[in-house]
Short mmCIF file of C-alpha atoms in Angstrom, two decimals:
data_model
loop_
_atom_site.label_atom_id
_atom_site.label_comp_id
_atom_site.label_asym_id
_atom_site.label_seq_id
_atom_site.Cartn_x
_atom_site.Cartn_y
_atom_site.Cartn_z
CA UNK G 19 23.36 23.42 17.10
CA UNK G 20 20.65 20.79 16.76
CA UNK G 21 21.26 17.84 14.48
CA UNK G 22 18.84 17.45 11.59
CA UNK G 23 17.98 13.89 12.63
CA UNK G 24 16.93 15.06 16.13
CA UNK G 25 14.78 17.85 14.69
CA UNK G 26 13.08 15.52 12.22
CA UNK G 27 12.51 12.91 14.93
CA UNK G 28 10.88 15.52 17.19
CA UNK G 29 8.68 16.81 14.36
CA UNK G 30 7.63 13.26 13.42
CA UNK G 31 6.83 12.38 17.02
CA UNK G 32 4.81 15.58 17.44
CA UNK G 33 2.90 14.89 14.23
CA UNK G 34 2.14 11.34 15.36
CA UNK G 35 0.86 12.49 18.78
CA UNK G 36 -1.31 15.20 17.19
CA UNK G 37 -2.74 12.75 14.64
CA UNK G 38 -3.38 10.13 17.34
CA UNK G 39 -5.28 12.65 19.47
CA UNK G 40 -7.33 13.72 16.43
CA UNK G 41 -8.20 10.09 15.70
CA UNK G 42 -9.16 9.54 19.34
CA UNK G 43 -11.59 12.47 19.17
CA UNK G 44 -13.08 11.03 15.97
CA UNK G 45 -13.63 7.56 17.44
CA UNK G 46 -14.53 8.64 20.98
CA UNK G 47 -16.34 12.01 20.84
CA UNK G 48 -17.09 13.95 23.99
CA UNK G 49 -20.51 12.96 25.29
CA UNK G 50 -23.12 15.63 25.96
CA UNK G 51 -24.16 15.73 29.63
CA UNK G 52 -27.65 16.54 30.83
CA UNK G 53 -30.93 16.75 28.96
CA UNK G 54 -30.99 20.37 27.78
CA UNK G 55 -29.39 20.90 24.38
CA UNK G 56 -28.45 17.22 23.98
CA UNK G 57 -29.55 14.79 21.28
CA UNK G 58 -30.03 11.26 22.50
CA UNK G 59 -30.65 8.15 20.38
CA UNK G 60 -34.31 7.30 19.84
CA UNK G 61 -33.48 3.59 19.70
CA UNK G 62 -32.05 0.90 21.92
CA UNK G 63 -29.43 -1.74 21.27
CA UNK G 64 -32.01 -4.57 21.40
CA UNK G 65 -34.51 -2.92 19.01
CA UNK G 66 -35.38 -4.93 15.89
CA UNK G 67 -34.99 -3.67 12.32
CA UNK G 68 -34.97 -4.92 8.74
CA UNK G 69 -33.70 -3.59 5.40
CA UNK G 70 -35.87 -3.25 2.27
CA UNK G 71 -34.25 -3.52 -1.17
CA UNK G 72 -36.48 -1.91 -3.81
CA UNK G 73 -36.02 -1.61 -7.58
CA UNK G 74 -38.54 0.38 -9.61
CA UNK G 75 -39.88 0.17 -13.14
CA UNK G 76 -39.35 3.82 -14.07
CA UNK G 77 -36.21 5.88 -13.74
CA UNK G 78 -38.03 8.94 -12.40
CA UNK G 79 -39.73 6.96 -9.63
CA UNK G 80 -36.51 6.22 -7.77
CA UNK G 81 -35.75 9.91 -7.48
CA UNK G 82 -39.25 10.84 -6.35
CA UNK G 83 -39.49 8.20 -3.64
CA UNK G 84 -38.83 9.69 -0.21
CA UNK G 85 -39.32 7.83 3.05
CA UNK G 86 -42.95 6.99 2.37
CA UNK G 87 -44.29 3.69 1.14
CA UNK G 88 -43.68 2.84 -2.50
CA UNK G 89 -46.65 2.29 -4.79
CA UNK G 90 -47.00 -1.33 -5.82
CA UNK G 91 -47.43 -0.34 -9.47
CA UNK G 92 -43.94 1.16 -9.50
CA UNK G 93 -42.16 -1.77 -7.85
CA UNK G 94 -40.25 -4.16 -10.09
CA UNK G 95 -38.38 -6.07 -7.39
CA UNK G 96 -38.86 -6.00 -3.61
CA UNK G 97 -36.64 -7.92 -1.18
CA UNK G 98 -36.47 -7.59 2.57
CA UNK G 99 -34.04 -9.04 5.06
CA UNK G 100 -34.91 -10.97 8.18
CA UNK G 101 -35.50 -8.97 11.34
CA UNK G 102 -32.21 -8.33 13.17
CA UNK G 103 -30.66 -6.39 16.01
CA UNK G 104 -28.22 -3.66 15.01
CA UNK G 105 -25.41 -5.19 17.03
CA UNK G 106 -25.81 -8.53 15.23
CA UNK G 107 -26.31 -7.44 11.63
CA UNK G 108 -27.71 -9.66 8.88
CA UNK G 109 -26.66 -11.08 5.50
CA UNK G 110 -29.24 -11.83 2.78
CA UNK G 111 -28.56 -13.40 -0.62
CA UNK G 112 -30.95 -13.23 -3.57
CA UNK G 113 -30.84 -13.45 -7.36
CA UNK G 114 -31.15 -10.53 -9.70
CA UNK G 115 -31.80 -10.97 -13.42
CA UNK G 116 -29.12 -9.18 -15.38
CA UNK G 117 -30.21 -7.10 -18.35
CA UNK G 118 -28.13 -5.14 -20.81
CA UNK G 119 -30.14 -2.12 -19.75
CA UNK G 120 -28.13 -2.17 -16.52
CA UNK G 121 -25.42 -0.55 -18.57
CA UNK G 122 -27.56 2.57 -18.27
CA UNK G 123 -26.77 4.14 -14.89
CA UNK G 124 -30.30 5.49 -14.38
CA UNK G 125 -31.95 2.08 -14.70
CA UNK G 126 -29.63 0.50 -12.10
CA UNK G 127 -30.69 2.74 -9.22
CA UNK G 128 -32.29 1.10 -6.19
CA UNK G 129 -33.75 2.36 -2.94
CA UNK G 130 -32.63 0.99 0.44
CA UNK G 131 -34.84 1.48 3.47
CA UNK G 132 -34.08 0.78 7.12
CA UNK G 133 -37.41 -0.21 8.66
CA UNK G 134 -38.46 -0.96 12.22
CA UNK G 135 -40.19 -4.22 13.08
CA UNK G 136 -43.47 -2.25 13.02
CA UNK G 137 -42.91 -1.19 9.41
CA UNK G 138 -41.86 2.43 10.05
CA UNK G 139 -39.18 3.67 7.63
CA UNK G 140 -36.45 5.44 9.63
CA UNK G 141 -33.71 5.87 7.00
CA UNK G 142 -33.54 5.70 3.21
CA UNK G 143 -30.64 5.79 0.72
CA UNK G 144 -30.44 5.79 -3.07
CA UNK G 145 -27.76 3.41 -4.45
CA UNK G 146 -26.38 2.77 -7.93
CA UNK G 147 -25.64 -0.91 -8.54
CA UNK G 148 -23.54 -0.27 -11.66
CA UNK G 149 -20.44 1.85 -12.11
CA UNK G 150 -17.95 2.26 -14.94
CA UNK G 151 -14.31 1.38 -14.38
CA UNK G 152 -11.24 0.32 -16.30
CA UNK G 153 -11.57 -3.34 -17.40
CA UNK G 154 -9.75 -6.01 -15.47
CA UNK G 155 -6.53 -6.88 -17.24
CA UNK G 156 -6.66 -10.53 -18.29
CA UNK G 157 -3.75 -12.97 -18.45
CA UNK G 158 -3.18 -15.85 -20.87
CA UNK G 159 -0.69 -18.56 -21.68
CA UNK G 160 1.67 -16.96 -24.19
CA UNK G 161 2.64 -20.26 -25.85
CA UNK G 162 -0.89 -21.66 -26.38
CA UNK G 163 -2.60 -18.38 -27.33
CA UNK G 164 -4.37 -18.87 -30.68
CA UNK G 165 -4.57 -15.16 -31.42
CA UNK G 166 -8.21 -14.78 -30.32
CA UNK G 167 -7.04 -12.65 -27.43
CA UNK G 168 -6.10 -9.35 -29.01
CA UNK G 169 -4.75 -6.20 -27.51
CA UNK G 170 -8.13 -4.48 -27.69
CA UNK G 171 -9.46 -6.69 -24.89
CA UNK G 172 -6.94 -5.10 -22.56
CA UNK G 173 -7.66 -1.54 -23.69
CA UNK G 174 -7.62 0.45 -20.46
CA UNK G 175 -8.96 3.64 -22.06
CA UNK G 176 -12.49 2.25 -22.59
CA UNK G 177 -14.53 1.94 -19.40
CA UNK G 178 -16.79 -1.07 -18.86
CA UNK G 179 -19.74 -1.57 -16.45
CA UNK G 180 -19.19 -3.31 -13.10
CA UNK G 181 -21.99 -4.85 -11.04
CA UNK G 182 -22.09 -4.44 -7.26
CA UNK G 183 -22.28 -8.08 -6.17
CA UNK G 184 -22.11 -7.24 -2.45
CA UNK G 185 -23.93 -4.22 -1.07
CA UNK G 186 -22.76 -3.25 2.43
CA UNK G 187 -24.94 -1.15 4.70
CA UNK G 188 -23.17 0.13 7.83
CA UNK G 189 -25.47 0.89 10.78
CA UNK G 190 -24.41 2.85 13.86
CA UNK G 191 -24.44 0.45 16.82
CA UNK G 192 -23.03 2.70 19.56
CA UNK G 193 -25.30 5.21 21.29
CA UNK G 194 -23.68 8.67 21.35
CA UNK G 195 -25.18 11.76 22.97
CA UNK G 196 -24.61 14.79 20.74
CA UNK G 197 -24.73 18.43 21.60
CA UNK G 198 -27.53 19.91 19.51
CA UNK G 199 -25.25 22.82 18.62
CA UNK G 200 -22.08 20.80 17.97
CA UNK G 201 -23.00 17.99 15.57
CA UNK G 202 -20.01 16.92 13.41
CA UNK G 203 -20.42 18.55 9.99
CA UNK G 204 -19.74 15.34 8.06
CA UNK G 205 -22.47 13.53 10.05
CA UNK G 206 -25.14 16.24 9.96
CA UNK G 207 -26.85 15.17 6.74
CA UNK G 208 -27.05 11.54 7.91
CA UNK G 209 -28.79 12.29 11.21
CA UNK G 210 -32.60 12.29 11.08
CA UNK G 211 -34.48 13.53 14.10
CA UNK G 212 -37.70 12.47 15.76
CA UNK G 213 -39.53 13.73 18.82
CA UNK G 214 -37.55 11.30 21.01
CA UNK G 215 -34.08 11.97 19.58
CA UNK G 216 -32.13 10.93 16.50
CA UNK G 217 -32.96 7.81 14.48
CA UNK G 218 -30.47 5.04 13.60
CA UNK G 219 -27.70 6.28 11.30
CA UNK G 220 -26.74 4.31 8.18
CA UNK G 221 -23.84 4.73 5.76
CA UNK G 222 -23.91 3.36 2.20
CA UNK G 223 -21.25 4.19 -0.39
CA UNK G 224 -20.49 1.50 -2.99
CA UNK G 225 -17.55 3.54 -4.33
CA UNK G 226 -15.79 3.00 -0.99
CA UNK G 227 -16.18 -0.77 -1.10
CA UNK G 228 -13.30 -3.02 -2.09
CA UNK G 229 -12.79 -4.22 -5.66
CA UNK G 230 -13.74 -7.78 -4.63
CA UNK G 231 -17.34 -6.57 -4.17
CA UNK G 232 -17.61 -5.61 -7.86
CA UNK G 233 -18.20 -7.95 -10.83
CA UNK G 234 -17.27 -7.02 -14.40
CA UNK G 235 -20.31 -7.25 -16.70
CA UNK G 236 -18.91 -7.34 -20.22
CA UNK G 237 -18.67 -11.15 -20.33
CA UNK G 238 -22.21 -11.84 -19.07
CA UNK G 239 -25.01 -12.98 -21.44
CA UNK G 240 -28.50 -11.52 -21.64
CA UNK G 241 -30.87 -12.42 -18.76
CA UNK G 242 -28.08 -13.91 -16.67
CA UNK G 243 -28.99 -14.51 -13.04
CA UNK G 244 -26.72 -12.43 -10.84
CA UNK G 245 -26.41 -13.11 -7.13
CA UNK G 246 -26.36 -10.03 -4.95
CA UNK G 247 -25.48 -10.10 -1.26
CA UNK G 248 -27.09 -7.50 0.99
CA UNK G 249 -25.00 -7.20 4.14
CA UNK G 250 -26.15 -5.02 7.04
CA UNK G 251 -23.13 -4.58 9.32
CA UNK G 252 -22.80 -2.87 12.72
CA UNK G 253 -20.26 -0.04 12.82
CA UNK G 254 -18.93 2.23 15.53
CA UNK G 255 -19.45 5.98 15.50
CA UNK G 256 -15.77 6.57 14.72
CA UNK G 257 -15.85 4.15 11.79
CA UNK G 258 -18.86 5.83 10.15
CA UNK G 259 -17.51 9.32 10.83
CA UNK G 260 -14.12 8.38 9.37
CA UNK G 261 -15.80 7.02 6.25
CA UNK G 262 -17.70 10.28 5.81
CA UNK G 263 -14.50 12.31 6.19
CA UNK G 264 -12.58 10.12 3.74
CA UNK G 265 -15.45 10.43 1.27
CA UNK G 266 -15.01 14.22 1.29
CA UNK G 267 -11.22 13.87 1.00
CA UNK G 268 -11.60 11.45 -1.92
CA UNK G 269 -13.72 13.98 -3.80
CA UNK G 270 -10.97 16.57 -3.33
CA UNK G 271 -8.27 14.12 -4.49
CA UNK G 272 -10.29 13.37 -7.64
CA UNK G 273 -10.43 17.08 -8.40
CA UNK G 274 -6.62 17.13 -8.18
CA UNK G 275 -6.40 14.37 -10.80
CA UNK G 276 -5.57 11.40 -8.54
CA UNK G 277 -6.88 8.14 -10.00
CA UNK G 278 -9.23 5.69 -8.27
CA UNK G 279 -6.48 3.14 -7.64
CA UNK G 280 -4.47 5.55 -5.47
CA UNK G 281 -7.62 6.78 -3.71
CA UNK G 282 -8.55 3.18 -2.86
CA UNK G 283 -5.04 2.60 -1.49
CA UNK G 284 -5.46 5.57 0.85
CA UNK G 285 -8.92 4.31 1.82
CA UNK G 286 -7.54 0.85 2.59
CA UNK G 287 -5.03 2.27 5.07
CA UNK G 288 -7.71 3.82 7.30
CA UNK G 289 -10.81 1.69 6.83
CA UNK G 290 -11.60 -1.93 7.73
CA UNK G 291 -9.52 -1.78 10.90
CA UNK G 292 -9.97 -1.00 14.59
CA UNK G 293 -8.73 2.07 16.44
CA UNK G 294 -5.60 0.52 17.95
CA UNK G 295 -4.40 -1.04 14.71
CA UNK G 296 -5.08 2.27 12.97
CA UNK G 297 -2.90 4.15 15.47
CA UNK G 298 -0.17 1.52 15.07
CA UNK G 299 -0.35 1.86 11.29
CA UNK G 300 -0.04 5.65 11.54
CA UNK G 301 2.97 5.27 13.86
CA UNK G 302 4.89 2.92 11.61
CA UNK G 303 3.94 4.95 8.50
CA UNK G 304 5.28 8.21 9.95
CA UNK G 305 8.54 6.69 11.13
CA UNK G 306 8.90 4.62 7.96
CA UNK G 307 8.90 7.90 6.03
CA UNK G 308 11.36 9.42 8.52
CA UNK G 309 13.81 6.52 8.35
CA UNK G 310 13.50 6.45 4.57
CA UNK G 311 14.54 10.10 4.38
CA UNK G 312 17.40 9.69 6.88
CA UNK G 313 18.64 6.56 5.09
CA UNK G 314 18.66 8.42 1.75
CA UNK G 315 20.39 11.42 3.36
CA UNK G 316 23.15 9.43 5.08
CA UNK G 317 23.65 7.14 2.10
CA UNK G 318 24.16 10.13 -0.21
CA UNK G 319 26.42 11.82 2.37
CA UNK G 320 28.60 8.71 2.69
CA UNK G 321 29.08 8.25 -1.04
CA UNK G 322 29.55 11.97 -1.71
CA UNK G 323 32.41 12.28 0.80
CA UNK G 324 34.05 8.88 0.24
CA UNK G 325 37.60 9.30 -1.12
CA UNK G 326 37.63 5.78 -2.51
CA UNK G 327 35.51 2.64 -2.64
CA UNK G 328 38.00 0.19 -1.14
CA UNK G 329 36.20 -2.68 0.58
CA UNK G 330 32.87 -2.00 -1.15
CA UNK G 331 31.53 -4.59 -3.58
CA UNK G 332 30.91 -3.08 -7.02
CA UNK G 333 28.83 -6.10 -8.02
CA UNK G 334 26.58 -5.57 -5.02
CA UNK G 335 26.05 -1.94 -6.08
CA UNK G 336 25.32 -3.06 -9.66
CA UNK G 337 22.87 -5.63 -8.31
CA UNK G 338 21.10 -3.08 -6.13
CA UNK G 339 20.63 -0.73 -9.07
CA UNK G 340 19.44 -3.52 -11.35
CA UNK G 341 17.02 -4.94 -8.78
CA UNK G 342 15.65 -1.49 -7.86
CA UNK G 343 15.07 -0.71 -11.55
CA UNK G 344 13.31 -4.02 -12.19
CA UNK G 345 11.08 -3.69 -9.12
CA UNK G 346 10.21 -0.09 -10.06
CA UNK G 347 9.25 -1.12 -13.60
CA UNK G 348 7.21 -4.02 -12.19
CA UNK G 349 5.35 -1.70 -9.79
CA UNK G 350 4.67 0.68 -12.65
CA UNK G 351 3.42 -2.15 -14.88
CA UNK G 352 1.11 -3.39 -12.10
CA UNK G 353 -0.13 0.19 -11.52
CA UNK G 354 0.81 0.02 -7.86
CA UNK G 355 0.17 2.86 -5.47
CA UNK G 356 2.28 6.01 -5.79
CA UNK G 357 2.98 5.57 -2.07
CA UNK G 358 5.12 2.57 -3.05
CA UNK G 359 6.28 3.48 -6.56
CA UNK G 360 7.69 6.95 -5.82
CA UNK G 361 10.12 5.89 -3.01
CA UNK G 362 11.27 2.98 -5.19
CA UNK G 363 11.89 5.39 -8.09
CA UNK G 364 13.96 7.68 -5.83
CA UNK G 365 15.94 4.68 -4.57
CA UNK G 366 16.65 3.63 -8.17
CA UNK G 367 18.05 7.07 -9.04
CA UNK G 368 20.28 7.03 -5.94
CA UNK G 369 21.58 3.56 -6.78
CA UNK G 370 22.41 4.75 -10.32
CA UNK G 371 24.33 7.70 -8.86
CA UNK G 372 26.23 5.37 -6.51
CA UNK G 373 27.11 3.16 -9.46
CA UNK G 374 28.50 6.21 -11.27
CA UNK G 375 30.61 6.98 -8.18
CA UNK G 376 31.90 3.41 -8.08
CA UNK G 377 32.95 3.50 -11.74
CA UNK G 378 34.22 7.12 -11.41
CA UNK G 379 32.05 8.17 -14.32
CA UNK G 380 32.14 11.85 -15.30
CA UNK G 381 30.23 13.64 -18.04
CA UNK G 382 31.24 17.01 -19.50
CA UNK G 383 30.64 18.92 -22.73
CA UNK G 384 34.37 19.10 -23.46
CA UNK G 385 35.45 15.50 -22.78
CA UNK G 386 32.09 13.77 -23.07
CA UNK G 387 31.78 10.54 -21.07
CA UNK G 388 34.95 9.71 -19.14
CA UNK G 389 35.61 6.60 -17.04
CA UNK G 390 38.09 7.14 -14.21
CA UNK G 391 40.82 4.69 -13.32
CA UNK G 392 40.42 2.64 -10.18
CA UNK G 393 43.27 2.51 -7.68
CA UNK G 394 45.36 -0.55 -6.95
CA UNK G 395 43.54 -1.17 -3.67
CA UNK G 396 40.14 -0.85 -5.38
CA UNK G 397 41.23 -3.34 -8.04
CA UNK G 398 42.23 -5.76 -5.28
CA UNK G 399 38.71 -5.43 -3.86
CA UNK G 400 37.26 -6.13 -7.32
CA UNK G 401 39.32 -9.34 -7.57
CA UNK G 402 37.95 -10.64 -4.27
CA UNK G 403 34.47 -9.62 -5.39
CA UNK G 404 34.80 -11.43 -8.73
CA UNK G 405 36.10 -14.58 -7.04
CA UNK G 406 32.96 -14.98 -4.95
CA UNK G 407 30.54 -13.85 -7.68
CA UNK G 408 31.83 -16.50 -10.10
CA UNK G 409 30.68 -19.29 -7.80
CA UNK G 410 27.31 -17.62 -7.28
CA UNK G 411 26.69 -17.51 -11.02
CA UNK G 412 27.05 -21.29 -11.26
CA UNK G 413 24.01 -21.55 -8.94
CA UNK G 414 21.96 -18.58 -10.12
CA UNK G 415 21.92 -18.95 -13.91
CA UNK G 416 20.44 -22.50 -14.06
CA UNK G 417 17.83 -21.66 -11.43
CA UNK G 418 16.78 -18.40 -13.14
CA UNK G 419 16.55 -20.02 -16.57
CA UNK G 420 14.60 -22.99 -15.21
CA UNK G 421 12.18 -20.75 -13.31
CA UNK G 422 11.50 -18.54 -16.34
CA UNK G 423 10.81 -21.56 -18.59
CA UNK G 424 8.43 -23.07 -16.02
CA UNK G 425 6.59 -19.74 -15.70
CA UNK G 426 6.26 -19.42 -19.49
CA UNK G 427 4.84 -22.94 -19.93
CA UNK G 428 2.50 -23.28 -16.96
CA UNK G 429 1.53 -19.75 -15.82
CA UNK G 430 -0.61 -17.10 -17.59
CA UNK G 431 0.76 -13.64 -18.39
CA UNK G 432 -0.74 -10.49 -19.87
CA UNK G 433 2.03 -9.96 -22.46
CA UNK G 434 5.60 -10.90 -23.29
CA UNK G 435 6.75 -7.70 -21.62
CA UNK G 436 4.81 -8.66 -18.49
CA UNK G 437 6.39 -12.13 -18.53
CA UNK G 438 9.89 -10.67 -18.82
CA UNK G 439 9.28 -8.26 -15.95
CA UNK G 440 7.68 -10.90 -13.73
CA UNK G 441 10.50 -13.34 -14.42
CA UNK G 442 13.14 -10.76 -13.51
CA UNK G 443 11.22 -9.64 -10.41
CA UNK G 444 10.89 -13.23 -9.20
CA UNK G 445 14.63 -13.61 -9.79
CA UNK G 446 15.26 -10.46 -7.77
CA UNK G 447 13.12 -11.73 -4.88
CA UNK G 448 14.24 -15.35 -4.95
CA UNK G 449 17.97 -14.88 -5.52
CA UNK G 450 18.44 -11.47 -4.01
CA UNK G 451 19.76 -13.20 -0.90
CA UNK G 452 22.62 -14.73 -2.89
CA UNK G 453 23.51 -11.47 -4.61
CA UNK G 454 23.59 -9.57 -1.32
CA UNK G 455 26.27 -11.89 0.06
CA UNK G 456 29.39 -10.67 -1.87
CA UNK G 457 29.71 -7.75 0.58
CA UNK G 458 29.59 -10.24 3.46
CA UNK G 459 32.36 -12.23 1.80
CA UNK G 460 34.50 -9.08 1.39
CA UNK G 461 34.02 -8.22 5.06
CA UNK G 462 35.16 -11.74 5.97
CA UNK G 463 38.28 -11.58 3.78
CA UNK G 464 39.21 -8.08 4.99
CA UNK G 465 38.34 -8.92 8.62
CA UNK G 466 36.88 -5.41 8.80
CA UNK G 467 33.57 -3.53 8.53
CA UNK G 468 35.08 -0.04 8.80
CA UNK G 469 34.31 0.67 5.13
CA UNK G 470 30.51 0.38 5.50
CA UNK G 471 28.06 3.32 5.94
CA UNK G 472 26.65 2.16 9.26
CA UNK G 473 24.30 5.08 9.87
CA UNK G 474 22.54 4.59 6.55
CA UNK G 475 22.44 0.83 7.10
CA UNK G 476 20.90 1.30 10.57
CA UNK G 477 18.08 3.46 9.19
CA UNK G 478 17.49 0.93 6.42
CA UNK G 479 17.38 -1.84 9.04
CA UNK G 480 14.69 0.01 11.00
CA UNK G 481 12.72 0.31 7.77
CA UNK G 482 13.20 -3.40 7.12
CA UNK G 483 11.66 -4.29 10.48
CA UNK G 484 8.79 -1.86 9.76
CA UNK G 485 8.31 -3.57 6.39
CA UNK G 486 7.90 -6.83 8.31
CA UNK G 487 4.96 -5.27 10.13
CA UNK G 488 3.35 -4.14 6.87
CA UNK G 489 3.99 -7.55 5.33
CA UNK G 490 1.48 -9.13 7.72
CA UNK G 491 -1.24 -6.45 7.73
CA UNK G 492 -1.26 -5.46 4.04
CA UNK G 493 -2.19 -7.76 1.16
CA UNK G 494 0.92 -8.45 -0.92
CA UNK G 495 2.53 -11.33 -2.83
CA UNK G 496 4.14 -14.05 -0.75
CA UNK G 497 7.44 -13.47 -2.56
CA UNK G 498 7.52 -9.89 -1.26
CA UNK G 499 6.90 -11.08 2.31
CA UNK G 500 9.84 -13.47 1.98
CA UNK G 501 11.97 -10.62 0.61
CA UNK G 502 11.28 -8.59 3.78
CA UNK G 503 12.44 -11.47 5.99
CA UNK G 504 15.46 -11.94 3.70
CA UNK G 505 16.65 -8.39 4.40
CA UNK G 506 16.34 -9.05 8.15
CA UNK G 507 18.66 -12.04 7.84
CA UNK G 508 21.28 -10.06 5.92
CA UNK G 509 21.31 -7.24 8.46
CA UNK G 510 21.64 -9.69 11.36
CA UNK G 511 24.72 -11.13 9.66
CA UNK G 512 26.10 -7.59 9.27
CA UNK G 513 25.56 -7.05 13.01
CA UNK G 514 27.38 -10.31 13.76
CA UNK G 515 30.32 -9.19 11.61
CA UNK G 516 30.40 -5.82 13.37
CA UNK G 517 30.61 -7.66 16.70
CA UNK G 518 33.21 -10.09 15.29
CA UNK G 519 35.36 -7.33 13.77
CA UNK G 520 34.96 -4.38 16.19
CA UNK G 521 35.82 -1.00 14.70
CA UNK G 522 38.90 0.56 16.29
CA UNK G 523 39.07 4.14 15.04
CA UNK G 524 42.83 4.25 15.67
CA UNK G 525 43.43 1.07 13.65
CA UNK G 526 43.43 0.79 9.86
CA UNK G 527 42.96 -2.26 7.68
CA UNK G 528 45.28 -3.46 4.92
CA UNK G 529 43.92 -0.83 2.52
CA UNK G 530 44.47 2.07 4.94
CA UNK G 531 40.80 2.50 5.99
CA UNK G 532 39.74 3.42 9.51
CA UNK G 533 36.32 3.39 11.13
CA UNK G 534 33.55 5.81 10.25
CA UNK G 535 33.20 9.09 12.12
CA UNK G 536 30.12 10.67 13.59
CA UNK G 537 28.66 11.29 10.13
CA UNK G 538 29.03 7.69 9.08
CA UNK G 539 32.04 8.40 6.83
CA UNK G 540 34.97 6.02 6.67
CA UNK G 541 38.33 7.79 6.66
CA UNK G 542 41.37 6.88 4.60
CA UNK G 543 44.86 7.15 6.08
CA UNK G 544 48.00 7.63 4.04
CA UNK G 545 50.05 4.44 3.44
CA UNK G 546 53.00 5.76 5.49
CA UNK G 547 50.81 6.59 8.46
CA UNK G 548 48.97 3.29 8.09
CA UNK G 549 52.25 1.39 8.24
CA UNK G 550 53.30 3.23 11.39
CA UNK G 551 49.93 2.59 12.98
CA UNK G 552 50.07 -1.10 12.25
#
């Protein structure tokens, strides 16, 4: 009979290989051979182009304009970039006078034109420079606030206009020969033909640009000069095709009720990266999910079958539940991605269940809430645990109190609730290393690691090393990066203790515990048998 872990590993590997091959076909499509039935590019890599930025006086004009020249009487603002080669790109900055009328979506439409050096318009796109989003949540010093900052300024239900301060135009820079009868569906509407072949392909979608390219407008006065950056950037065929596919997927996700924040998180995983880093990201993402599931499964299996909790630090379990709960609430307060929040929520529930197992808590309609009595050996473990924790508290409490006071005086926060959460989260990150050490101390005093769920810990260790990879390719707070390296250090110490105190399955420690079996479960031997064995 196949083990579940082997089956899941095979499925995950197969999914990764299939996804990698699909991505390869997206980035490197099969080239059409010959001249019959093939579409070739009607441009060369060293051809010169420029981009026209046109705003019009009337709302209807922008819709009516096609690829032809615009009448001078309709033009309100006309800016053109310097001549450039597609492979080089160009960046142009110019000022735009802000008007309150930009709050009207129709009056903020502009027309972009890709023009040859001879003045021939080869591509044209209509772009909206203003969109409506949730306002940026502002922070303030809670002690010096004079009351002028009220809760209405942070009302997330009312949308405010955002100005596109950087407009990015992606231009295909790699010549690809298409089959006339096999053009990718997502690229078909962007390909314009001429007698010589297809014209340069451009992709413009402000909604798929990062939040740093948008500027909130509600604080700007009338007739304020806004700087806009027009950036024409070369892009590979795979990059443009992937953007088109994700655009269609994003529209489907919106119809399912997913918010823009989560859609942007998905977008950020696939875009703004090269093919090899994308494949690496897919690999670690798939196996991160696999190891997460196996760690949860083995952790639950260990605690469900454990006869007692001798040698396991109750304070470490309490700390893990408390820290998981605080981090989950912090992620929820910061409106983090569901890709991060949901696994943390599941982990919090599991830690709560483990805490109930440690305290032997039972709930029934007849007896209500009942706390079980811990055995003599378990109480001995608690005494060793309390001895080490007492010394840790002498270090932790002054540092936590001092850090929270400093944060309150010198750093801005959105609310008192936000300050409390941020203070506790910083305490979790900064002093989590200290509160993970009681279990190491118990292992040292018992001269044994037989009581630990090594399978679950191994899967968690793999995930920790994967988190290290994400810590350097994904934008995140520095404290979270340090926390990833902290977990590496703890696991390396666990490995050293396992080497120092090798598990002999025929030998039991002073509490009658032997090594774990194939399922990662530590077994308990009767006291009489333990005495004979020793």
